[in-house]
mmCIF file of C-alpha atoms in Angstrom:
data_model
loop_
_atom_site.group_PDB
_atom_site.id
_atom_site.type_symbol
_atom_site.label_atom_id
_atom_site.label_comp_id
_atom_site.label_asym_id
_atom_site.label_seq_id
_atom_site.Cartn_x
_atom_site.Cartn_y
_atom_site.Cartn_z
ATOM 1 C CA MET A 1 47.851 -8.834 98.681
ATOM 2 C CA SER A 2 47.612 -9.938 95.130
ATOM 3 C CA HIS A 3 44.062 -10.887 93.372
ATOM 4 C CA LYS A 4 43.678 -14.724 93.315
ATOM 5 C CA VAL A 5 43.700 -14.577 89.438
ATOM 6 C CA VAL A 6 47.098 -13.037 89.786
ATOM 7 C CA GLN A 7 48.329 -15.661 91.976
ATOM 8 C CA ARG A 8 47.138 -18.432 89.524
ATOM 9 C CA VAL A 9 48.839 -17.025 86.739
ATOM 10 C CA ALA A 10 52.206 -16.831 88.808
ATOM 11 C CA GLU A 11 51.547 -20.466 89.566
ATOM 12 C CA LEU A 12 50.913 -21.355 85.702
ATOM 13 C CA ALA A 13 53.668 -18.929 84.348
ATOM 14 C CA ALA A 14 56.427 -21.628 83.798
ATOM 15 C CA GLN A 15 53.623 -23.602 81.675
ATOM 16 C CA LEU A 16 52.850 -20.562 79.832
ATOM 17 C CA ALA A 17 56.509 -19.810 79.004
ATOM 18 C CA ALA A 18 57.037 -23.613 77.689
ATOM 19 C CA HIS A 19 54.228 -22.950 75.187
ATOM 20 C CA ALA A 20 55.517 -19.691 73.840
ATOM 21 C CA GLU A 21 57.547 -20.860 71.190
ATOM 22 C CA GLU A 22 54.602 -23.095 69.928
ATOM 23 C CA THR A 23 52.537 -20.086 70.008
ATOM 24 C CA GLU A 24 54.904 -18.109 68.091
ATOM 25 C CA GLN A 25 55.170 -20.711 65.481
ATOM 26 C CA ALA A 26 51.533 -21.315 65.256
ATOM 27 C CA GLY A 27 50.849 -17.668 64.833
ATOM 28 C CA LYS A 28 48.111 -17.952 67.187
ATOM 29 C CA LEU A 29 47.703 -19.109 70.893
ATOM 30 C CA SER A 30 48.283 -22.751 71.388
ATOM 31 C CA ASP A 31 45.513 -24.683 72.638
ATOM 32 C CA LYS A 32 47.480 -25.186 75.890
ATOM 33 C CA SER A 33 48.087 -21.530 76.488
ATOM 34 C CA VAL A 34 44.261 -20.768 76.058
ATOM 35 C CA ALA A 35 43.425 -23.622 78.639
ATOM 36 C CA LEU A 36 45.883 -22.112 81.097
ATOM 37 C CA VAL A 37 44.437 -18.670 80.630
ATOM 38 C CA ARG A 38 40.823 -19.987 80.982
ATOM 39 C CA GLU A 39 42.214 -21.785 84.145
ATOM 40 C CA ALA A 40 43.623 -18.797 85.525
ATOM 41 C CA GLY A 41 40.495 -16.620 84.989
ATOM 42 C CA VAL A 42 42.168 -13.765 83.386
ATOM 43 C CA MET A 43 39.555 -12.993 80.764
ATOM 44 C CA ARG A 44 36.779 -12.814 83.393
ATOM 45 C CA MET A 45 38.308 -10.440 85.716
ATOM 46 C CA LEU A 46 36.623 -7.443 84.178
ATOM 47 C CA GLN A 47 33.491 -9.648 83.603
ATOM 48 C CA PRO A 48 30.282 -8.556 85.460
ATOM 49 C CA THR A 49 29.542 -10.798 88.689
ATOM 50 C CA ASP A 50 26.116 -11.629 87.646
ATOM 51 C CA PHE A 51 27.795 -13.292 84.352
ATOM 52 C CA GLY A 52 30.678 -15.303 86.452
ATOM 53 C CA GLY A 53 32.961 -12.674 86.422
ATOM 54 C CA TYR A 54 35.012 -10.748 89.207
ATOM 55 C CA ALA A 55 34.229 -6.981 88.385
ATOM 56 C CA ALA A 56 37.696 -6.595 89.580
ATOM 57 C CA HIS A 57 39.625 -3.531 90.148
ATOM 58 C CA PRO A 58 41.057 -2.479 86.946
ATOM 59 C CA ARG A 59 44.855 -2.586 88.873
ATOM 60 C CA ASP A 60 44.267 -5.954 89.436
ATOM 61 C CA PHE A 61 43.372 -6.772 85.710
ATOM 62 C CA ALA A 62 46.557 -4.991 84.860
ATOM 63 C CA GLU A 63 48.578 -6.945 86.903
ATOM 64 C CA ALA A 64 47.178 -10.135 85.692
ATOM 65 C CA VAL A 65 48.069 -9.137 82.021
ATOM 66 C CA MET A 66 51.558 -8.198 83.068
ATOM 67 C CA ALA A 67 52.077 -11.696 84.746
ATOM 68 C CA VAL A 68 51.020 -13.388 81.520
ATOM 69 C CA ALA A 69 53.026 -11.111 79.222
ATOM 70 C CA GLY A 70 56.082 -11.611 81.439
ATOM 71 C CA ALA A 71 55.720 -15.574 80.435
ATOM 72 C CA CYS A 72 54.583 -15.112 77.104
ATOM 73 C CA GLY A 73 54.110 -12.024 75.105
ATOM 74 C CA SER A 74 51.620 -12.793 72.528
ATOM 75 C CA THR A 75 49.518 -14.473 75.234
ATOM 76 C CA GLY A 76 49.518 -11.440 77.481
ATOM 77 C CA TRP A 77 48.680 -9.350 74.520
ATOM 78 C CA VAL A 78 45.715 -11.180 73.805
ATOM 79 C CA CYS A 79 44.690 -11.196 77.745
ATOM 80 C CA GLY A 80 45.443 -7.379 77.479
ATOM 81 C CA VAL A 81 43.077 -6.644 74.387
ATOM 82 C CA GLY A 82 40.613 -9.390 75.121
ATOM 83 C CA GLY A 83 40.291 -8.955 78.691
ATOM 84 C CA VAL A 84 38.737 -5.310 78.415
ATOM 85 C CA HIS A 85 35.973 -6.677 76.060
ATOM 86 C CA PRO A 86 33.787 -8.247 79.057
ATOM 87 C CA TRP A 87 34.222 -4.585 80.622
ATOM 88 C CA GLU A 88 32.357 -3.186 77.481
ATOM 89 C CA MET A 89 29.993 -5.979 77.220
ATOM 90 C CA ALA A 90 28.672 -5.288 80.747
ATOM 91 C CA LEU A 91 27.600 -2.025 79.360
ATOM 92 C CA MET A 92 25.559 -3.643 76.520
ATOM 93 C CA ASP A 93 22.092 -4.492 76.522
ATOM 94 C CA ARG A 94 21.336 -7.416 78.793
ATOM 95 C CA ARG A 95 19.879 -9.490 75.868
ATOM 96 C CA LEU A 96 23.435 -9.591 74.176
ATOM 97 C CA GLN A 97 24.747 -10.264 77.537
ATOM 98 C CA GLU A 98 22.519 -13.390 77.766
ATOM 99 C CA GLU A 99 23.486 -14.342 74.212
ATOM 100 C CA VAL A 100 27.243 -14.188 74.786
ATOM 101 C CA TRP A 101 27.697 -15.616 78.196
ATOM 102 C CA GLY A 102 24.003 -17.222 79.030
ATOM 103 C CA GLU A 103 25.444 -20.644 78.240
ATOM 104 C CA ASP A 104 29.298 -20.354 78.872
ATOM 105 C CA PRO A 105 30.742 -17.419 80.886
ATOM 106 C CA ASP A 106 34.148 -18.402 79.474
ATOM 107 C CA THR A 107 33.171 -16.993 76.024
ATOM 108 C CA TRP A 108 35.730 -14.852 74.403
ATOM 109 C CA ILE A 109 35.255 -11.636 72.461
ATOM 110 C CA ALA A 110 37.416 -10.103 69.806
ATOM 111 C CA SER A 111 37.559 -6.791 68.216
ATOM 112 C CA PRO A 112 39.117 -4.195 66.645
ATOM 113 C CA TYR A 113 37.443 -0.919 67.436
ATOM 114 C CA ALA A 114 38.803 1.189 64.459
ATOM 115 C CA PRO A 115 35.899 2.237 62.324
ATOM 116 C CA GLN A 116 36.833 0.532 59.174
ATOM 117 C CA GLY A 117 33.431 -0.392 58.181
ATOM 118 C CA VAL A 118 30.371 1.147 57.514
ATOM 119 C CA ALA A 119 26.888 0.487 59.202
ATOM 120 C CA THR A 120 23.814 1.524 57.188
ATOM 121 C CA PRO A 121 20.651 1.926 58.981
ATOM 122 C CA THR A 122 17.792 -0.499 58.066
ATOM 123 C CA ASP A 123 14.454 -1.528 59.890
ATOM 124 C CA GLY A 124 15.688 -2.688 63.483
ATOM 125 C CA GLY A 125 19.190 -1.976 63.351
ATOM 126 C CA TYR A 126 22.218 -1.805 60.660
ATOM 127 C CA VAL A 127 23.517 -3.339 57.566
ATOM 128 C CA LEU A 128 27.457 -3.795 58.073
ATOM 129 C CA ARG A 129 30.110 -3.921 55.533
ATOM 130 C CA GLY A 130 33.841 -3.527 55.864
ATOM 131 C CA ARG A 131 37.362 -5.149 56.372
ATOM 132 C CA TRP A 132 39.160 -4.692 59.699
ATOM 133 C CA SER A 133 42.752 -5.306 60.587
ATOM 134 C CA PHE A 134 44.269 -6.722 63.903
ATOM 135 C CA SER A 135 41.810 -8.680 65.439
ATOM 136 C CA SER A 136 44.082 -10.105 68.251
ATOM 137 C CA GLY A 137 43.232 -13.762 69.465
ATOM 138 C CA THR A 138 40.318 -13.902 67.016
ATOM 139 C CA ASP A 139 40.599 -17.575 66.268
ATOM 140 C CA HIS A 140 39.672 -18.327 69.933
ATOM 141 C CA CYS A 141 36.601 -15.962 70.117
ATOM 142 C CA ASP A 142 32.858 -16.703 69.311
ATOM 143 C CA TRP A 143 32.059 -12.912 69.070
ATOM 144 C CA ILE A 144 33.437 -9.649 68.020
ATOM 145 C CA PHE A 145 33.318 -5.849 68.698
ATOM 146 C CA LEU A 146 33.727 -3.677 65.610
ATOM 147 C CA GLY A 147 33.930 0.088 65.060
ATOM 148 C CA ALA A 148 31.877 1.343 62.260
ATOM 149 C CA MET A 149 30.839 4.765 60.790
ATOM 150 C CA ILE A 150 26.945 5.122 60.374
ATOM 151 C CA GLY A 151 26.298 5.284 56.660
ATOM 152 C CA ASN A 152 24.055 6.898 54.194
ATOM 153 C CA PRO A 153 21.535 4.962 52.227
ATOM 154 C CA ASP A 154 24.075 4.586 49.590
ATOM 155 C CA GLY A 155 26.898 3.005 51.925
ATOM 156 C CA THR A 156 29.053 6.304 52.331
ATOM 157 C CA PRO A 157 29.761 7.403 55.693
ATOM 158 C CA MET A 158 27.733 10.139 57.353
ATOM 159 C CA MET A 159 29.435 13.642 57.707
ATOM 160 C CA PRO A 160 30.061 14.702 60.288
ATOM 161 C CA PRO A 161 31.008 11.043 61.071
ATOM 162 C CA ARG A 162 29.378 9.306 64.101
ATOM 163 C CA THR A 163 30.951 5.798 65.144
ATOM 164 C CA LEU A 164 29.467 2.851 66.879
ATOM 165 C CA HIS A 165 30.648 -0.238 68.446
ATOM 166 C CA VAL A 166 28.798 -3.230 67.172
ATOM 167 C CA VAL A 167 28.711 -6.889 68.145
ATOM 168 C CA LEU A 168 28.476 -9.861 65.796
ATOM 169 C CA PRO A 169 28.446 -13.725 66.429
ATOM 170 C CA ARG A 170 31.376 -15.867 64.766
ATOM 171 C CA ALA A 171 28.991 -16.867 61.799
ATOM 172 C CA ASP A 172 28.527 -13.298 60.680
ATOM 173 C CA TYR A 173 32.364 -12.528 59.917
ATOM 174 C CA THR A 174 34.932 -14.139 58.192
ATOM 175 C CA ILE A 175 38.619 -14.395 59.395
ATOM 176 C CA VAL A 176 41.318 -13.946 56.916
ATOM 177 C CA ASP A 177 43.667 -16.667 57.732
ATOM 178 C CA ASP A 178 46.860 -15.594 55.767
ATOM 179 C CA SER A 179 46.434 -11.775 56.859
ATOM 180 C CA TRP A 180 48.939 -12.156 59.883
ATOM 181 C CA ASP A 181 52.661 -12.489 58.963
ATOM 182 C CA VAL A 182 54.618 -10.324 61.326
ATOM 183 C CA ILE A 183 58.080 -9.823 63.046
ATOM 184 C CA GLY A 184 56.629 -9.906 66.579
ATOM 185 C CA LEU A 185 53.771 -10.583 68.717
ATOM 186 C CA CYS A 186 53.306 -13.328 66.131
ATOM 187 C CA GLY A 187 51.477 -15.648 68.278
ATOM 188 C CA THR A 188 48.629 -13.090 68.752
ATOM 189 C CA GLY A 189 47.048 -14.201 65.623
ATOM 190 C CA SER A 190 45.685 -10.796 65.225
ATOM 191 C CA LYS A 191 44.210 -11.354 61.591
ATOM 192 C CA ASP A 192 41.830 -9.408 59.391
ATOM 193 C CA VAL A 193 38.152 -9.857 59.588
ATOM 194 C CA ILE A 194 35.619 -9.243 56.971
ATOM 195 C CA VAL A 195 31.956 -8.446 57.045
ATOM 196 C CA ASP A 196 29.827 -8.438 54.010
ATOM 197 C CA GLY A 197 26.259 -7.272 54.585
ATOM 198 C CA ALA A 198 25.479 -8.768 57.977
ATOM 199 C CA PHE A 199 22.408 -7.620 59.668
ATOM 200 C CA ILE A 200 23.072 -5.923 63.258
ATOM 201 C CA PRO A 201 20.038 -5.743 65.552
ATOM 202 C CA GLN A 202 19.944 -2.222 67.239
ATOM 203 C CA TYR A 203 20.505 -3.811 70.666
ATOM 204 C CA ARG A 204 23.761 -5.134 69.714
ATOM 205 C CA THR A 205 25.200 -1.735 68.954
ATOM 206 C CA ILE A 206 26.320 1.213 71.374
ATOM 207 C CA ASP A 207 27.351 4.864 70.501
ATOM 208 C CA SER A 208 31.009 5.111 70.960
ATOM 209 C CA GLU A 209 30.900 8.367 72.497
ATOM 210 C CA GLU A 210 28.639 7.028 75.372
ATOM 211 C CA VAL A 211 31.339 4.278 76.100
ATOM 212 C CA ALA A 212 34.172 7.111 76.209
ATOM 213 C CA SER A 213 32.365 9.282 78.597
ATOM 214 C CA GLY A 214 32.607 6.650 81.523
ATOM 215 C CA THR A 215 29.035 7.297 82.956
ATOM 216 C CA LEU A 216 26.504 7.456 80.237
ATOM 217 C CA ALA A 217 26.743 3.835 79.170
ATOM 218 C CA ALA A 218 26.907 2.674 82.734
ATOM 219 C CA ASP A 219 23.689 4.478 83.514
ATOM 220 C CA ARG A 220 21.926 3.098 80.690
ATOM 221 C CA ALA A 221 22.710 -0.326 81.637
ATOM 222 C CA GLY A 222 22.081 0.040 85.283
ATOM 223 C CA ARG A 223 25.829 -0.776 85.995
ATOM 224 C CA THR A 224 26.568 0.679 89.551
ATOM 225 C CA GLU A 225 29.935 -1.210 90.032
ATOM 226 C CA THR A 226 32.812 1.567 89.939
ATOM 227 C CA VAL A 227 34.743 -0.246 87.356
ATOM 228 C CA TYR A 228 32.176 0.223 84.876
ATOM 229 C CA ARG A 229 31.935 3.953 85.412
ATOM 230 C CA LEU A 230 35.395 4.621 83.802
ATOM 231 C CA PRO A 231 36.190 5.987 80.713
ATOM 232 C CA PHE A 232 37.187 3.558 77.452
ATOM 233 C CA TRP A 233 39.996 5.502 76.818
ATOM 234 C CA ALA A 234 41.452 4.941 80.151
ATOM 235 C CA MET A 235 40.520 1.083 80.085
ATOM 236 C CA PHE A 236 41.291 -0.065 76.725
ATOM 237 C CA PRO A 237 44.766 1.183 76.736
ATOM 238 C CA LEU A 238 45.309 -0.277 80.101
ATOM 239 C CA GLY A 239 45.332 -3.799 78.929
ATOM 240 C CA ILE A 240 47.674 -3.380 75.926
ATOM 241 C CA THR A 241 50.319 -0.993 77.863
ATOM 242 C CA ALA A 242 49.959 -3.676 80.606
ATOM 243 C CA ALA A 243 51.018 -6.265 78.109
ATOM 244 C CA VAL A 244 53.894 -4.281 76.912
ATOM 245 C CA ILE A 245 55.303 -3.645 80.527
ATOM 246 C CA GLY A 246 54.832 -7.132 81.325
ATOM 247 C CA ILE A 247 56.964 -8.199 78.098
ATOM 248 C CA ALA A 248 59.733 -5.832 79.340
ATOM 249 C CA GLU A 249 59.512 -7.590 82.633
ATOM 250 C CA GLY A 250 60.019 -10.911 80.836
ATOM 251 C CA ALA A 251 62.757 -9.702 78.973
ATOM 252 C CA LEU A 252 64.541 -8.344 82.037
ATOM 253 C CA ALA A 253 64.047 -11.872 83.546
ATOM 254 C CA ALA A 254 65.364 -13.714 80.480
ATOM 255 C CA HIS A 255 68.313 -11.227 80.304
ATOM 256 C CA LEU A 256 69.373 -11.922 83.891
ATOM 257 C CA ASP A 257 68.979 -15.761 83.378
ATOM 258 C CA TYR A 258 71.134 -15.470 80.444
ATOM 259 C CA GLN A 259 73.963 -13.094 81.894
ATOM 260 C CA ARG A 260 74.051 -14.888 85.311
ATOM 261 C CA ASN A 261 76.774 -17.226 84.344
ATOM 262 C CA ARG A 262 77.918 -15.714 80.812
ATOM 263 C CA ILE A 263 81.655 -15.008 79.905
ATOM 264 C CA THR A 264 82.296 -12.970 77.058
ATOM 265 C CA ALA A 265 84.531 -13.793 74.251
ATOM 266 C CA MET A 266 87.370 -11.771 76.055
ATOM 267 C CA GLY A 267 86.905 -13.859 79.026
ATOM 268 C CA THR A 268 85.408 -11.592 81.258
ATOM 269 C CA ALA A 269 82.369 -12.851 83.333
ATOM 270 C CA ILE A 270 79.170 -10.547 83.260
ATOM 271 C CA LYS A 271 78.859 -10.550 86.856
ATOM 272 C CA ASP A 272 82.274 -8.868 86.922
ATOM 273 C CA ASP A 273 81.598 -6.325 84.348
ATOM 274 C CA PRO A 274 80.431 -2.945 85.956
ATOM 275 C CA TYR A 275 79.203 -1.537 82.668
ATOM 276 C CA VAL A 276 76.541 -4.250 82.063
ATOM 277 C CA LEU A 277 75.457 -4.410 85.782
ATOM 278 C CA TYR A 278 74.803 -0.780 85.738
ATOM 279 C CA ALA A 279 72.751 -0.991 82.519
ATOM 280 C CA ILE A 280 70.806 -3.857 84.279
ATOM 281 C CA SER A 281 69.934 -1.944 87.448
ATOM 282 C CA GLU A 282 68.910 1.121 85.562
ATOM 283 C CA ALA A 283 66.716 -0.912 83.023
ATOM 284 C CA ALA A 284 65.247 -2.581 86.118
ATOM 285 C CA SER A 285 64.483 0.766 87.571
ATOM 286 C CA GLU A 286 62.928 2.277 84.600
ATOM 287 C CA ILE A 287 60.564 -1.017 83.914
ATOM 288 C CA ALA A 288 59.538 -0.690 87.616
ATOM 289 C CA ALA A 289 58.579 2.842 87.308
ATOM 290 C CA SER A 290 56.684 2.309 84.243
ATOM 291 C CA ARG A 291 54.692 -0.331 86.056
ATOM 292 C CA SER A 292 53.991 2.132 88.931
ATOM 293 C CA GLN A 293 53.194 4.756 86.641
ATOM 294 C CA LEU A 294 50.438 2.710 84.795
ATOM 295 C CA LEU A 295 48.944 1.140 88.011
ATOM 296 C CA ASP A 296 48.982 4.841 89.657
ATOM 297 C CA GLY A 297 47.123 6.301 86.547
ATOM 298 C CA ILE A 298 44.385 3.858 86.664
ATOM 299 C CA SER A 299 43.787 3.905 90.336
ATOM 300 C CA ARG A 300 43.499 7.607 90.366
ATOM 301 C CA LEU A 301 40.579 7.415 87.905
ATOM 302 C CA TYR A 302 38.975 4.671 89.697
ATOM 303 C CA ASP A 303 39.055 6.690 92.979
ATOM 304 C CA LEU A 304 37.496 9.464 91.531
ATOM 305 C CA ALA A 305 34.848 7.304 90.123
ATOM 306 C CA ASP A 306 34.399 5.446 93.397
ATOM 307 C CA ALA A 307 33.841 8.817 95.156
ATOM 308 C CA GLY A 308 31.140 9.849 92.801
ATOM 309 C CA LYS A 309 33.186 12.645 91.296
ATOM 310 C CA THR A 310 33.488 13.527 87.487
ATOM 311 C CA ILE A 311 36.401 12.374 85.748
ATOM 312 C CA ALA A 312 37.332 15.617 83.744
ATOM 313 C CA PHE A 313 38.996 15.527 80.334
ATOM 314 C CA GLU A 314 42.395 16.803 82.175
ATOM 315 C CA ASP A 315 42.240 13.688 84.460
ATOM 316 C CA ARG A 316 41.984 11.581 81.400
ATOM 317 C CA SER A 317 44.667 13.501 79.579
ATOM 318 C CA VAL A 318 47.268 13.218 82.340
ATOM 319 C CA VAL A 319 46.777 9.276 82.435
ATOM 320 C CA ARG A 320 46.768 8.884 79.008
ATOM 321 C CA ARG A 321 50.155 10.826 78.525
ATOM 322 C CA ASN A 322 51.610 8.930 81.417
ATOM 323 C CA GLN A 323 50.212 5.804 79.978
ATOM 324 C CA VAL A 324 51.975 6.418 76.663
ATOM 325 C CA ARG A 325 55.284 7.377 78.222
ATOM 326 C CA CYS A 326 55.410 4.435 80.595
ATOM 327 C CA ALA A 327 55.336 2.185 77.550
ATOM 328 C CA TRP A 328 58.203 3.986 75.538
ATOM 329 C CA ARG A 329 60.232 4.193 78.922
ATOM 330 C CA ALA A 330 59.836 0.200 79.447
ATOM 331 C CA VAL A 331 60.721 -0.632 76.052
ATOM 332 C CA SER A 332 63.764 1.775 75.755
ATOM 333 C CA ALA A 333 64.996 -0.071 78.932
ATOM 334 C CA VAL A 334 64.742 -3.304 77.188
ATOM 335 C CA ASP A 335 66.746 -2.013 74.127
ATOM 336 C CA GLU A 336 69.499 -0.958 76.889
ATOM 337 C CA ILE A 337 69.852 -4.563 78.212
ATOM 338 C CA PHE A 338 69.382 -6.413 74.689
ATOM 339 C CA ALA A 339 72.453 -4.232 73.324
ATOM 340 C CA ARG A 340 74.420 -5.544 76.106
ATOM 341 C CA SER A 341 73.500 -9.114 75.615
ATOM 342 C CA GLY A 342 75.926 -10.224 73.221
ATOM 343 C CA GLY A 343 75.490 -11.923 69.562
ATOM 344 C CA ASN A 344 74.028 -14.916 70.937
ATOM 345 C CA ALA A 345 70.781 -13.092 72.212
ATOM 346 C CA VAL A 346 69.561 -12.874 68.624
ATOM 347 C CA ARG A 347 69.346 -16.698 68.278
ATOM 348 C CA LYS A 348 65.989 -18.006 68.061
ATOM 349 C CA ASN A 349 66.459 -20.432 70.856
ATOM 350 C CA ASN A 350 67.001 -17.343 73.233
ATOM 351 C CA ALA A 351 63.753 -16.216 74.719
ATOM 352 C CA LEU A 352 65.129 -12.563 74.996
ATOM 353 C CA GLN A 353 65.150 -11.825 71.429
ATOM 354 C CA ARG A 354 61.294 -12.725 71.290
ATOM 355 C CA PHE A 355 60.544 -10.428 73.958
ATOM 356 C CA TRP A 356 62.532 -7.804 72.337
ATOM 357 C CA ARG A 357 60.575 -8.307 69.061
ATOM 358 C CA ASP A 358 57.462 -8.502 70.986
ATOM 359 C CA ALA A 359 58.017 -5.160 72.875
ATOM 360 C CA HIS A 360 58.613 -3.244 69.865
ATOM 361 C CA VAL A 361 55.736 -4.332 67.806
ATOM 362 C CA GLY A 362 53.526 -3.629 71.003
ATOM 363 C CA LEU A 363 54.569 0.091 70.664
ATOM 364 C CA GLN A 364 53.175 0.043 67.075
ATOM 365 C CA HIS A 365 49.548 0.050 68.312
ATOM 366 C CA ALA A 366 47.699 3.237 67.838
ATOM 367 C CA ILE A 367 47.135 3.828 71.544
ATOM 368 C CA HIS A 368 50.869 4.307 71.898
ATOM 369 C CA ILE A 369 51.300 6.990 69.432
ATOM 370 C CA PRO A 370 52.529 10.010 71.395
ATOM 371 C CA GLY A 371 52.208 13.044 69.163
ATOM 372 C CA SER A 372 48.800 14.201 69.549
ATOM 373 C CA ILE A 373 48.339 12.918 73.163
ATOM 374 C CA TYR A 374 51.302 14.946 74.378
ATOM 375 C CA HIS A 375 50.327 17.717 72.515
ATOM 376 C CA SER A 376 46.809 17.772 74.017
ATOM 377 C CA ASP A 377 48.042 17.241 77.393
ATOM 378 C CA ALA A 378 50.501 20.155 77.002
ATOM 379 C CA LEU A 379 47.835 22.520 76.003
ATOM 380 C CA THR A 380 45.547 21.273 78.868
ATOM 381 C CA SER A 381 48.211 21.796 81.373
ATOM 382 C CA MET A 382 48.495 25.203 80.145
ATOM 383 C CA GLY A 383 44.770 25.882 80.619
ATOM 384 C CA VAL A 384 43.924 25.797 76.882
ATOM 385 C CA GLU A 385 40.885 23.505 76.050
ATOM 386 C CA PRO A 386 42.068 20.954 73.135
ATOM 387 C CA GLN A 387 39.694 20.929 70.199
ATOM 388 C CA GLY A 388 38.839 18.674 67.402
ATOM 389 C CA MET A 389 41.005 15.612 66.614
ATOM 390 C CA LEU A 390 43.263 16.620 69.746
ATOM 391 C CA ARG A 391 40.593 15.232 72.130
ATOM 392 C CA ALA A 392 40.717 11.898 70.279
ATOM 393 C CA LEU A 393 41.648 8.718 71.864
ATOM 394 C CA ILE A 394 41.646 10.524 75.358
#
């Protein structure tokens, strides 16, 4: 049986879809879309129960993200990215958790994690400077996770590099309002943010390697729930790829609605065209396979953690390989049906074209780049231990 949040999203899906165009035009989630996501509780699925969350199975979280994205791609994307942040916040110092959620458990947290800034050590913490791109949903967030390299006294990054995830309140960073002008996922409002000399107390930081390991951060934070013992590079990609697959499901539904009664310029009813019907069934199967593969991967890792077993690099590598592939498979399926939707599919009043654009932009995220992930996994499957950057993002 579906998680109750997934059921709520299903009940609200028509309303989310009705505000998708408003979200796209605004370049950020509409106020109504934000209210609907809050009402459903999607952002609290991975939040710890002691701060008003569900500490849900990550499979349930992914299904909720897919359901949102099937109605509105941009809203689903923000849920997929932002919905993972409460999971990491659960691993942070409890003082920070109280600051973020103590008064309002519905407080949203933004990111990005790319280490595009430098944190220079000082008494009691760090001084942070930098500019970060792609802060999805940032207009609706009161706190932010940022990736940063630890710096030397002169502000240059230490070598070899060591990275942190640091957390700042809204008053300590600037959102660059004109920095999100794109062709897809327009409503995510994934703007740039700037930090110019903000002080970050030590307790608002965490070593990125601790989070990546899957157990070190959980042990330090005293979190025993299975979901918090999973590796970062399984959890963070999960939300993003779930959004892409949900978008593909939305595209398929829009295609079916459009094609059901369509007559081509040659006078052929689509329901009588065996070539289009073949493409529809093949695409539907590919998208369904992508969903299954994504959910299976995170469930396998969860089961290992739940049994108290070590999640090995090989385990993580296989899940990352499959997660990347299922995103590309789903978007390829969308291309097949879009190519058979006729000229009117490109009109802006046809939701199919928005899903098509959103799906392709979703593939541009760094976690969907297959090269090094496939390379690393192939070596691992041969019994060769990947080294250096071939272990990155896994």
